[in-house]
PDB file of C-alpha atoms in Angstrom:
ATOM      1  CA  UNK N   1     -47.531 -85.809-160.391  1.00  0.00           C
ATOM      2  CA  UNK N   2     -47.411 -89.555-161.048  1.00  0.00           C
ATOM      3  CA  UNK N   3     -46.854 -92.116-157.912  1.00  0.00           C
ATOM      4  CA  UNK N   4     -44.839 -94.641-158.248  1.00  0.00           C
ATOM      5  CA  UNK N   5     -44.674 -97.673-155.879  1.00  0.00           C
ATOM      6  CA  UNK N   6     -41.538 -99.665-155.570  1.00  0.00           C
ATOM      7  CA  UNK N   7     -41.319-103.272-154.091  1.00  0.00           C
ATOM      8  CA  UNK N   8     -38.435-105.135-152.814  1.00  0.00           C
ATOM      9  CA  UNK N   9     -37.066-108.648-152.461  1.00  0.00           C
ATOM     10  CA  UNK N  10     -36.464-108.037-148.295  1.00  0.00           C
ATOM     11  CA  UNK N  11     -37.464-105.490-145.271  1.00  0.00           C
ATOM     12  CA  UNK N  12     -33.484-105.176-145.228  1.00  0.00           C
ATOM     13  CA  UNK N  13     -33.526-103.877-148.898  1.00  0.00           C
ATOM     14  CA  UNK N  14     -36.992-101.624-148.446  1.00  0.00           C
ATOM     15  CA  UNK N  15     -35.165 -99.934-145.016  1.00  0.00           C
ATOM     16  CA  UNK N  16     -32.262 -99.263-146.528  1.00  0.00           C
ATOM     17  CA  UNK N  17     -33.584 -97.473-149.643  1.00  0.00           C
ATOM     18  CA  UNK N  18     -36.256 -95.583-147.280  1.00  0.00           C
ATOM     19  CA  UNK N  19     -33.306 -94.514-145.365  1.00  0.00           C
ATOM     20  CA  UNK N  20     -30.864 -93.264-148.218  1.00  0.00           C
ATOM     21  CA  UNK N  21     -33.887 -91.945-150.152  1.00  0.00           C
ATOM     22  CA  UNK N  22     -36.256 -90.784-147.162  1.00  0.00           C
ATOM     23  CA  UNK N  23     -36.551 -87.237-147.814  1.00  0.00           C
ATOM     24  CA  UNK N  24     -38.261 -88.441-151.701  1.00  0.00           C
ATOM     25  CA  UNK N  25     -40.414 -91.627-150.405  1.00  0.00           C
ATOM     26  CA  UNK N  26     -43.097 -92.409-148.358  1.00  0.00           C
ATOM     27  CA  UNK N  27     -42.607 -96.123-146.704  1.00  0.00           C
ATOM     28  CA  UNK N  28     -45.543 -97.937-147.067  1.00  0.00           C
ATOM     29  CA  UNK N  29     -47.017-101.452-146.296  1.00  0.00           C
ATOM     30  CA  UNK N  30     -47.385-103.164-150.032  1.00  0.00           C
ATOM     31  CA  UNK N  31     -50.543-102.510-151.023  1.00  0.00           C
ATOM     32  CA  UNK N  32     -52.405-105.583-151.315  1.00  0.00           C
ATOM     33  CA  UNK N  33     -53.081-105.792-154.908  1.00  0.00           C
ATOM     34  CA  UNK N  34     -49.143-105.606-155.385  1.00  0.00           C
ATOM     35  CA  UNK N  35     -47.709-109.572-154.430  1.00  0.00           C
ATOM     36  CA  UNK N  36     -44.360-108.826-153.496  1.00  0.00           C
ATOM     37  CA  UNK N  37     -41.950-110.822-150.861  1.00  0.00           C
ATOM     38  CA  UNK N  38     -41.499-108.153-148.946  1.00  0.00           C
ATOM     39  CA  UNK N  39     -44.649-105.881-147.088  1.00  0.00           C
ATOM     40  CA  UNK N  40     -42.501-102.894-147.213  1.00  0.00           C
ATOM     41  CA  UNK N  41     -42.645-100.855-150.203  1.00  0.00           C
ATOM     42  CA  UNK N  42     -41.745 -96.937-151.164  1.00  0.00           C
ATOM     43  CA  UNK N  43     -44.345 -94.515-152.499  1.00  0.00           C
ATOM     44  CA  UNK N  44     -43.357 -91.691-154.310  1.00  0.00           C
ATOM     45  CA  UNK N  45     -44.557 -88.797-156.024  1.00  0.00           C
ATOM     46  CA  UNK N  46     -41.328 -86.514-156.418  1.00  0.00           C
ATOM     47  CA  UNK N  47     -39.851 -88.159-159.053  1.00  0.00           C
ATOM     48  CA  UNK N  48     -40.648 -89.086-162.918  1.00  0.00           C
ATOM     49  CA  UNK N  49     -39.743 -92.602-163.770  1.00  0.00           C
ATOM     50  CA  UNK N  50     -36.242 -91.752-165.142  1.00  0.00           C
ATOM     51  CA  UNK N  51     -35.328 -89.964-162.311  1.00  0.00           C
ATOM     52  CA  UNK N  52     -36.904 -92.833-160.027  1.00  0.00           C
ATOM     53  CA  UNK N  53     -34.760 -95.481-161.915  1.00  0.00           C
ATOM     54  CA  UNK N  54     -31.401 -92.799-161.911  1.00  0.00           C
ATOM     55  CA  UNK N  55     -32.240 -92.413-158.304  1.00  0.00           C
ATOM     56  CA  UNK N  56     -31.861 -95.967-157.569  1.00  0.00           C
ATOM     57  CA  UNK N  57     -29.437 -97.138-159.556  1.00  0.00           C
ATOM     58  CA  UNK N  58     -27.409 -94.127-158.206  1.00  0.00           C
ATOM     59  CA  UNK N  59     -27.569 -95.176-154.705  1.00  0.00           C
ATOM     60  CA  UNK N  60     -26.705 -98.628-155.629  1.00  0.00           C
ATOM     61  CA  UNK N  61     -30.761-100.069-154.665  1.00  0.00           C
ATOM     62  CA  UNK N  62     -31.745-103.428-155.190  1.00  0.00           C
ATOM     63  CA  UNK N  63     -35.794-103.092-155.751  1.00  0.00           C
ATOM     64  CA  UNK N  64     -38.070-105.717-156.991  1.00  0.00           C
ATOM     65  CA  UNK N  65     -40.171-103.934-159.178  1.00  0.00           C
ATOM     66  CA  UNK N  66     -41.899-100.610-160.053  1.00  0.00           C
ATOM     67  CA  UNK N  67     -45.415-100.017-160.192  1.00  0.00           C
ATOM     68  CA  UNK N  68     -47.294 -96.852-161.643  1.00  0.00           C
ATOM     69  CA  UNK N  69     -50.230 -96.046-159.092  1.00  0.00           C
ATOM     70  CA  UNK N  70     -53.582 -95.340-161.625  1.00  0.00           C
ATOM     71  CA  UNK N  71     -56.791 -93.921-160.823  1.00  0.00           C
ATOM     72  CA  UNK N  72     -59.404 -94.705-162.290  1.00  0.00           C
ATOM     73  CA  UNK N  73     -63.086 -92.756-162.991  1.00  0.00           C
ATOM     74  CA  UNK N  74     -64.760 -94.236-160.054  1.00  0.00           C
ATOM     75  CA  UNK N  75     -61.702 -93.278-157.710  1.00  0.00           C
ATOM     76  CA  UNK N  76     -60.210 -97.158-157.976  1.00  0.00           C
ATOM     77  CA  UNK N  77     -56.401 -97.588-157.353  1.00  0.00           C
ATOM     78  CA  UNK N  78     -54.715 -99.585-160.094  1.00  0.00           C
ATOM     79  CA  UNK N  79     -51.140-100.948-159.854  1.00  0.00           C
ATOM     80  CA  UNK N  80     -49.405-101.143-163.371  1.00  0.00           C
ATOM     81  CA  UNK N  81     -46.302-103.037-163.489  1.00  0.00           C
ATOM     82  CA  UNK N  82     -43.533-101.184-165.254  1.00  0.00           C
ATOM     83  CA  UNK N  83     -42.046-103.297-167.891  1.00  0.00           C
TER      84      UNK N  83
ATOM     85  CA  UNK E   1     -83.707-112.034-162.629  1.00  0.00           C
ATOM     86  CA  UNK E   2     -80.310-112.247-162.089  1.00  0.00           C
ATOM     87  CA  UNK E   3     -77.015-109.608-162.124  1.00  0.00           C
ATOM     88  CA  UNK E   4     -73.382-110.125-162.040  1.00  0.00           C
ATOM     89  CA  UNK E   5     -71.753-107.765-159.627  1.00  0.00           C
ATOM     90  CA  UNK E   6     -66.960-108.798-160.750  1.00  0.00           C
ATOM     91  CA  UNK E   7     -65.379-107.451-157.891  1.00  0.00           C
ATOM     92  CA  UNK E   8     -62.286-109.474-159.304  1.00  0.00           C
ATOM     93  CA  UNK E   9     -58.872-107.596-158.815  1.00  0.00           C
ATOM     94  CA  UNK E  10     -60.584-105.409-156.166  1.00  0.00           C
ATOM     95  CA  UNK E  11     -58.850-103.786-153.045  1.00  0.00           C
ATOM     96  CA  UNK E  12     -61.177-103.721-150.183  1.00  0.00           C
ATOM     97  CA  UNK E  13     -63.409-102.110-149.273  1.00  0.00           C
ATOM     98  CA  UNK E  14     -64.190-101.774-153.431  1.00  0.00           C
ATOM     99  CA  UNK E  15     -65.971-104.811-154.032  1.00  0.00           C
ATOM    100  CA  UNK E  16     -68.193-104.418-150.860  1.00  0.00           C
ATOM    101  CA  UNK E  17     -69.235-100.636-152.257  1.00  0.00           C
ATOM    102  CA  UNK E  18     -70.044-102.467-155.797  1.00  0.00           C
ATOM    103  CA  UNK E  19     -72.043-104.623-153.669  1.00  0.00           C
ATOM    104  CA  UNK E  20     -74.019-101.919-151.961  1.00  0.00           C
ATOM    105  CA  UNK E  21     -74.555-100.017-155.477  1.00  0.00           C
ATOM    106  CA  UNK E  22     -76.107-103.203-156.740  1.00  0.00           C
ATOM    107  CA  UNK E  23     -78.275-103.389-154.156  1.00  0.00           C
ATOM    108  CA  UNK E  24     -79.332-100.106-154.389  1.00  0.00           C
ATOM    109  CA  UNK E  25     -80.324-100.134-157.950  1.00  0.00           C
ATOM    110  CA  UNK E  26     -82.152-103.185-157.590  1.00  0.00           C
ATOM    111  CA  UNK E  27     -84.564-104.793-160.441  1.00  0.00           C
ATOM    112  CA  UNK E  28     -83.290-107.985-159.453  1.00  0.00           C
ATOM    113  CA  UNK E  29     -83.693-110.956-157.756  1.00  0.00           C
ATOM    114  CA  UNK E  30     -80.771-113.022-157.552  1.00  0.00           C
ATOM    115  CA  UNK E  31     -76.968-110.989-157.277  1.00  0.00           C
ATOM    116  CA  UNK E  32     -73.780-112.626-158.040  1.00  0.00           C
ATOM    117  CA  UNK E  33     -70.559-111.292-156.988  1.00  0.00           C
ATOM    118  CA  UNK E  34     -67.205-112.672-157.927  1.00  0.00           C
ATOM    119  CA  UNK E  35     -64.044-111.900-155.681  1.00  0.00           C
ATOM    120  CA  UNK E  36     -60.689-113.063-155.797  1.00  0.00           C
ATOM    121  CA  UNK E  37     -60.281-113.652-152.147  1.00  0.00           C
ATOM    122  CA  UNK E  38     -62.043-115.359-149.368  1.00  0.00           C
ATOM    123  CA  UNK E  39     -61.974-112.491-146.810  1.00  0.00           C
ATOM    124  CA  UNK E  40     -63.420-109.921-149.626  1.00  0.00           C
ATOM    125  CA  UNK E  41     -66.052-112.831-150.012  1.00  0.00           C
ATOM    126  CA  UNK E  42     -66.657-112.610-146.470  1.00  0.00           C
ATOM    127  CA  UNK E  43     -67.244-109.170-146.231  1.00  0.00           C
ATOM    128  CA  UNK E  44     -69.365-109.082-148.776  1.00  0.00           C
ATOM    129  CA  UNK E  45     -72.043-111.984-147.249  1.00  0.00           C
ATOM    130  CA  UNK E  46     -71.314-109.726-144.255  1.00  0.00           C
ATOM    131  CA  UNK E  47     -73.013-106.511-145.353  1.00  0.00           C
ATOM    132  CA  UNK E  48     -75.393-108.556-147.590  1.00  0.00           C
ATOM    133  CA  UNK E  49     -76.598-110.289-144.710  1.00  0.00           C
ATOM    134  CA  UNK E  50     -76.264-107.197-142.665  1.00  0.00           C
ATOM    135  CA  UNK E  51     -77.951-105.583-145.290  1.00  0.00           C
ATOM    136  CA  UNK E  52     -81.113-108.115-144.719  1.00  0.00           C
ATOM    137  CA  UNK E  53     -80.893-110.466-147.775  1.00  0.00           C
ATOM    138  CA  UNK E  54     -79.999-113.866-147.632  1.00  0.00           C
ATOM    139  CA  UNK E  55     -76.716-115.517-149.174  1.00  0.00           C
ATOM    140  CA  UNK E  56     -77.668-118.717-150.380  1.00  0.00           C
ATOM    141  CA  UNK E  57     -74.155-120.244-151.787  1.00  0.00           C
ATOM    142  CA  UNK E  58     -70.557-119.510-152.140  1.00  0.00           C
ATOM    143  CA  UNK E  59     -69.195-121.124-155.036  1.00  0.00           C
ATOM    144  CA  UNK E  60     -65.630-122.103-155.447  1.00  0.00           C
ATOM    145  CA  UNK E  61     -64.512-121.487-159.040  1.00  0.00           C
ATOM    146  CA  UNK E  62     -61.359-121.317-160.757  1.00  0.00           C
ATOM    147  CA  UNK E  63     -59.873-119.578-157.487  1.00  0.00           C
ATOM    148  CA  UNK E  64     -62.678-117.081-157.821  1.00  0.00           C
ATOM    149  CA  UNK E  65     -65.424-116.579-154.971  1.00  0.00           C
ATOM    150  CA  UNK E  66     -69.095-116.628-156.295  1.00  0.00           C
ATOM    151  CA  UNK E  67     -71.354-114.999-153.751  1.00  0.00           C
ATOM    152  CA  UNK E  68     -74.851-115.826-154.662  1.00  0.00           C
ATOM    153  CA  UNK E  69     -77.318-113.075-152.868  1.00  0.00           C
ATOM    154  CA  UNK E  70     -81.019-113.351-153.099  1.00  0.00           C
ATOM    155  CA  UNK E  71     -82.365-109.857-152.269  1.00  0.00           C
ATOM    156  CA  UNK E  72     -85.030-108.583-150.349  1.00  0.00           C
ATOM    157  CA  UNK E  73     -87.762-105.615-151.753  1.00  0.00           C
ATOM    158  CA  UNK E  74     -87.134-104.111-148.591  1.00  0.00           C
ATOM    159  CA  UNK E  75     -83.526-103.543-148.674  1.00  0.00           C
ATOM    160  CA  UNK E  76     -83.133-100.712-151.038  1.00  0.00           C
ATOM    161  CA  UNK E  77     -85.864 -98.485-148.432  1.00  0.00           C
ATOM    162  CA  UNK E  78     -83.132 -99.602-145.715  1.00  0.00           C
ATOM    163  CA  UNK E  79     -80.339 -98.745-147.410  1.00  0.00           C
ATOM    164  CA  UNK E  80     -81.457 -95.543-148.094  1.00  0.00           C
ATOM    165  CA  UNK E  81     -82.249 -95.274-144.530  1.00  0.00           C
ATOM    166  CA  UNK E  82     -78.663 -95.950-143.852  1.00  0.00           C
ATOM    167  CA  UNK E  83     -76.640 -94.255-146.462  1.00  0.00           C
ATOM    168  CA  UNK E  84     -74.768 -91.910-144.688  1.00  0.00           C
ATOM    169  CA  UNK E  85     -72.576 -95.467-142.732  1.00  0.00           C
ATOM    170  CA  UNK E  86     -70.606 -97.437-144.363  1.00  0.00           C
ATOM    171  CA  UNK E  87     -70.863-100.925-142.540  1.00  0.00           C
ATOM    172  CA  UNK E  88     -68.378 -99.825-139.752  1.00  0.00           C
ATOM    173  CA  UNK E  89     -68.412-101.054-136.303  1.00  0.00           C
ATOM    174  CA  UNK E  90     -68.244 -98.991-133.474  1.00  0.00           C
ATOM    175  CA  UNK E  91     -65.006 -96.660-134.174  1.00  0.00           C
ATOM    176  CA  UNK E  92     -62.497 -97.574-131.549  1.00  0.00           C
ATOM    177  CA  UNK E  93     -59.879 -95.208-129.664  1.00  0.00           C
ATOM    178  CA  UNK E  94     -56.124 -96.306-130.182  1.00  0.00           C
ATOM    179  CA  UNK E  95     -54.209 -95.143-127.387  1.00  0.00           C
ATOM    180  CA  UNK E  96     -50.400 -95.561-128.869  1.00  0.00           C
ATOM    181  CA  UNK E  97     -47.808 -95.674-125.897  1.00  0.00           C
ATOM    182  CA  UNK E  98     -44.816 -95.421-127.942  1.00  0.00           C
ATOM    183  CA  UNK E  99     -43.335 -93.519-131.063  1.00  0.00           C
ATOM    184  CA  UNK E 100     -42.823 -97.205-131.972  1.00  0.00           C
ATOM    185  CA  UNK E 101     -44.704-100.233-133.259  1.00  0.00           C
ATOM    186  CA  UNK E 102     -44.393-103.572-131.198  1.00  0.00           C
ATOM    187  CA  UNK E 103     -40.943-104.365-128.912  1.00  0.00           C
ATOM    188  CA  UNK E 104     -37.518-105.679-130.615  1.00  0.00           C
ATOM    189  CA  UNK E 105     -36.241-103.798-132.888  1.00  0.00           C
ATOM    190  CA  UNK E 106     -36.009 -99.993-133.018  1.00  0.00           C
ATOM    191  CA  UNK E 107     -35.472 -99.133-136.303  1.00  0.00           C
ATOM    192  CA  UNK E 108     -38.573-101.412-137.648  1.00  0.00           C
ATOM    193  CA  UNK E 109     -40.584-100.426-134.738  1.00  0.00           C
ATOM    194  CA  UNK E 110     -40.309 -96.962-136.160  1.00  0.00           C
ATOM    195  CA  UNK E 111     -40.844 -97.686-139.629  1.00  0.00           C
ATOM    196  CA  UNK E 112     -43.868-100.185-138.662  1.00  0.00           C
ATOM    197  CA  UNK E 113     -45.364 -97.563-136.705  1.00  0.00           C
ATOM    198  CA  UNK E 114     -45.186 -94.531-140.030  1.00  0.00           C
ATOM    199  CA  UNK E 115     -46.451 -97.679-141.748  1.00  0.00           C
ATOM    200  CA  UNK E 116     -49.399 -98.095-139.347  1.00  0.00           C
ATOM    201  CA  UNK E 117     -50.324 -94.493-139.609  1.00  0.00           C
ATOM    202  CA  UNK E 118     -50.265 -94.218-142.999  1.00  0.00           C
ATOM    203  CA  UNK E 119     -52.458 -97.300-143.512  1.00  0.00           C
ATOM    204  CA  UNK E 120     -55.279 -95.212-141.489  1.00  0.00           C
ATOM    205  CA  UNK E 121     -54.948 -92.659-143.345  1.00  0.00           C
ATOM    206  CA  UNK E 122     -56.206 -95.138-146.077  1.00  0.00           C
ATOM    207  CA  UNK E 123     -58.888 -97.252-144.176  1.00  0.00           C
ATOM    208  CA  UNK E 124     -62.436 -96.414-144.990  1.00  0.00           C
ATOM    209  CA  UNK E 125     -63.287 -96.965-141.561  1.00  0.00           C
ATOM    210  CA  UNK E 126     -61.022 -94.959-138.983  1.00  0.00           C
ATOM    211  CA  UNK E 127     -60.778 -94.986-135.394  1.00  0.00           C
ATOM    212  CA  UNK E 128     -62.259 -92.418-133.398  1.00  0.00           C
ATOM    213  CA  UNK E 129     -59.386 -89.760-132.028  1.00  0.00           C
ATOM    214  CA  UNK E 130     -55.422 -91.074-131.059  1.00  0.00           C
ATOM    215  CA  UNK E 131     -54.000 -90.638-127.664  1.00  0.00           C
ATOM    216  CA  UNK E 132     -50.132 -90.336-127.735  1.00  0.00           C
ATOM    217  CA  UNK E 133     -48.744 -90.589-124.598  1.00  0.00           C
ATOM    218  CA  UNK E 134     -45.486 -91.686-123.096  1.00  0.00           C
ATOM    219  CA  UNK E 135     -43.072 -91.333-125.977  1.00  0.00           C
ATOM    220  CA  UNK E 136     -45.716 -91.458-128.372  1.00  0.00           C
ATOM    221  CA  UNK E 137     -45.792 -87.734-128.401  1.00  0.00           C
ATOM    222  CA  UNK E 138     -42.675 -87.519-130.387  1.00  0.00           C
ATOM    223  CA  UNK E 139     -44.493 -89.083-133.676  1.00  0.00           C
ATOM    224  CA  UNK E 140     -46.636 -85.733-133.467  1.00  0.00           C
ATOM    225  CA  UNK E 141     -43.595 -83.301-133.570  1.00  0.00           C
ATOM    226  CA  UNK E 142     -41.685 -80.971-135.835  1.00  0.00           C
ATOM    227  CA  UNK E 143     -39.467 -83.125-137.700  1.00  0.00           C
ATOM    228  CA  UNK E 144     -41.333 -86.697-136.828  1.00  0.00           C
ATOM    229  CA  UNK E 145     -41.158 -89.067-139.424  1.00  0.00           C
ATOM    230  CA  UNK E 146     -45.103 -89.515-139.047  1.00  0.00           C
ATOM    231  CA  UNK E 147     -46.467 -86.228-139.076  1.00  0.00           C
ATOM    232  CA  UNK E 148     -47.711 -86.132-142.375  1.00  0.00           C
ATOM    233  CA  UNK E 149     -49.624 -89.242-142.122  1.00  0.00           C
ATOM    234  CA  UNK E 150     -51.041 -87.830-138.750  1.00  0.00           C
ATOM    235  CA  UNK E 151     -51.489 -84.214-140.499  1.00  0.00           C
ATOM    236  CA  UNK E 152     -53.705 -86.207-142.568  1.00  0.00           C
ATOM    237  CA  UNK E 153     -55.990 -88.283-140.130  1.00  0.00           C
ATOM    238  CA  UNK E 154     -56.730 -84.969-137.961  1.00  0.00           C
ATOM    239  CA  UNK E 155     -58.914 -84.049-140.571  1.00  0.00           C
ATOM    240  CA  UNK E 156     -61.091 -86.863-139.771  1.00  0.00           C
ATOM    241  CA  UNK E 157     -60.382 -87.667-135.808  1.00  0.00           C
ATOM    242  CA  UNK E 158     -59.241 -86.064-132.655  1.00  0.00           C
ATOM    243  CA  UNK E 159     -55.720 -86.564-131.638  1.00  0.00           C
ATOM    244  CA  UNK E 160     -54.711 -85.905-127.754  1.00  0.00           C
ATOM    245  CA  UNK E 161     -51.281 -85.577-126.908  1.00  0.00           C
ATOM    246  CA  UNK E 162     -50.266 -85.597-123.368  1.00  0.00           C
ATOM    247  CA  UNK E 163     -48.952 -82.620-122.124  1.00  0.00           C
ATOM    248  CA  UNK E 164     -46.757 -83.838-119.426  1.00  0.00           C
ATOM    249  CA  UNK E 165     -44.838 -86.436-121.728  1.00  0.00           C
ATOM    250  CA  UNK E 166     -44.381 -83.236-124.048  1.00  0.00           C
ATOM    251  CA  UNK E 167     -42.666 -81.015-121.260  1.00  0.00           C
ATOM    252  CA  UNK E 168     -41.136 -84.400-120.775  1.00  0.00           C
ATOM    253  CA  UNK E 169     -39.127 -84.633-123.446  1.00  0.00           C
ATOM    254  CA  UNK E 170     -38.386 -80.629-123.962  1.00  0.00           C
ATOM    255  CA  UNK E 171     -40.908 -80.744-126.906  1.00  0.00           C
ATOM    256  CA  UNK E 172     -43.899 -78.267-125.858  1.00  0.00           C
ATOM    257  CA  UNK E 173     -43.233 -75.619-128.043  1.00  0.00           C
ATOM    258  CA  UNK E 174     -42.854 -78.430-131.227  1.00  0.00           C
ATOM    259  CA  UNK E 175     -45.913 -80.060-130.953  1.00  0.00           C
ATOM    260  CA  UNK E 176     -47.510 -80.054-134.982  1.00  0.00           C
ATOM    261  CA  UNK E 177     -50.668 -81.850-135.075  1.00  0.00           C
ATOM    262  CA  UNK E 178     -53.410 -82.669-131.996  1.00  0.00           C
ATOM    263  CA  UNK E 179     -53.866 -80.594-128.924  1.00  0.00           C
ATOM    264  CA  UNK E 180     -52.216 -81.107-125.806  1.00  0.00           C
ATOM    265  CA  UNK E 181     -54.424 -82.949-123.226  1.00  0.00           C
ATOM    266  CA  UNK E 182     -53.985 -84.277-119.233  1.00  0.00           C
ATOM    267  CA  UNK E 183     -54.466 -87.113-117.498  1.00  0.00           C
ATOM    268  CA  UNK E 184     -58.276 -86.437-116.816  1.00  0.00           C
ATOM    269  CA  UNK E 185     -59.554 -85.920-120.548  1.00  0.00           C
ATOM    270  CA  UNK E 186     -56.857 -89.251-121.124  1.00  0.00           C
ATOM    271  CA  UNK E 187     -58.419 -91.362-118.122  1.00  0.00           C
ATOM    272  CA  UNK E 188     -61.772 -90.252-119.256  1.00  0.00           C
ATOM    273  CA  UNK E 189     -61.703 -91.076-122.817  1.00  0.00           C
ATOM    274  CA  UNK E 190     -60.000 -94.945-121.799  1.00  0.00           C
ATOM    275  CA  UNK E 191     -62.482 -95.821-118.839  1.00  0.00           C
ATOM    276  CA  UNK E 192     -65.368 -94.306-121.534  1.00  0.00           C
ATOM    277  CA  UNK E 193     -68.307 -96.125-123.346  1.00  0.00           C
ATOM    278  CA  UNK E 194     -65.727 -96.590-126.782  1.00  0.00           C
ATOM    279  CA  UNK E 195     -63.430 -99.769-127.073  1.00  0.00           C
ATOM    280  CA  UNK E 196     -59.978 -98.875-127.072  1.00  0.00           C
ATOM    281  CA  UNK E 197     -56.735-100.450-128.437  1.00  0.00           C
ATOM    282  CA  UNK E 198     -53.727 -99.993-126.785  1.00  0.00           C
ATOM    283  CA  UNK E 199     -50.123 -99.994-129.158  1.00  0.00           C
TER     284      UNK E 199
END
């Protein structure tokens, strides 16, 4: 299944969509190819991306951005911004 | 002549292990490798140094890090030698005294401590074994928030729980991950030859 990194504006926004979402994400420090304002992001790999975004919006989250985590042949971890 | 090693957009420790692959192939003289950050420039003089060639220049360009490496002959034979490390110092014991990471708040010291964890999990170059004591035994439970993450670095390190803390806090029968351990092994492994850092 796809991961899917999430980034936030604040630590207060990250906590409190770890806690209302913990069972589904992994809270992680941003990875550092990611530039985000906050070092707390979400990892997940339960969700598609519609259900990610439904997910979200459903529990009223403010997030920064999405990122789709990519592989690539020699085992390199790519961040793709979702657009 | 020369070769051009772009280790641009790079986490660490990728543009280091580029590095080391050039090296290895060789048929050159001269190596240039381009980074996007000073400390990934740094570690990459590191292990070429290390690696016994000499770094003649870093050039500033454009934001971008030009590390100029003039090799040695001898370096592939010692490379070879070496292959099985990866430029890792001494693996350290982290003895973690708490289910949380650093004193104030609760609720990040809990989060910052999963965090922690989780970045081993990632880190090419992991510490040696864990020692949970105190109420660092409850991260290694049924139900703890970080047992996954430590699930994941047992396969690579010992982790000693202390036995006492777990009868302690009613939790013998939960422990999940490590084996239980006493003060002897725990004294032992801290007054020992390794370094240890204490969370």
């Amino acid at each position: 299944m796809t991961e899917y990194v999430i980034t936030f504006a604040s630590s207060h926004q990250a906590i409190k969509a770890n806690t209302r979402l913990h069972r589904f994400v992994e809270i992680i420090p941003t990875p550092r190819q990611i530039s985000s304002e906050c070092g707390f992001s979400l990892l997940t790999k339960k969700w598609d991306l519609p259900e990610l975004k439904e997910n979200l919006s459903k529990q009223q989250l403010q997030y920064a951005k999405i990122y789709i985590v990519k592989k690539d042949m020699e085992g390199n971890i790519n961040y793709e911004e979702n657009s | 002549m020369k070769k051009i090693v772009d280790g641009r957009g790079l986490a660490c420790p990728q543009p280091v292990i580029r590095t080391k692959n050039a090296l290895e192939e060789g048929k050159f003289s001269e190596l240039e490798v381009i980074v996007d950050n000073k400390p990934a420039s740094q570690n990459v003089q590191r292990f070429a140094e290390n690696m016994g060639n000499t770094v003649t220049e870093i050039l500033q360009k454009a934001g971008n890090y030009h590390v100029i490496i003039k090799t040695d002959s001898k370096v592939v034979e010692k490379i070879e030698k070496n292959k099985p490390k990866i430029s890792c110092p001494d693996a350290k014991i982290i003895f973690i005294s708490s289910n949380i990471l650093g004193k104030g708040s609760q609720e990040l010291g809990a989060l910052l401590m999963k965090s922690f964890l989780y970045t081993l999990t990632q880190l090419q170059c992991k510490p040696k074994k864990l020692i949970l004591m105190n109420s660092g035994v409850k991260l290694a439970v049924q139900g703890s928030e970080a047992l996954a993450n430590l699930q994941t670095l047992q396969k690579d390190l010992q982790i000693l729980v202390c036995g006492t803390c777990l009868d302690y806090f009613g939790l013998k029968d939960k422990l999940a991950v490590g084996s239980v351990s006493n003060m002897y092994e725990i004294a032992e492994n801290l007054t020992g030859p390794d370094k240890v850092l204490t969370l």
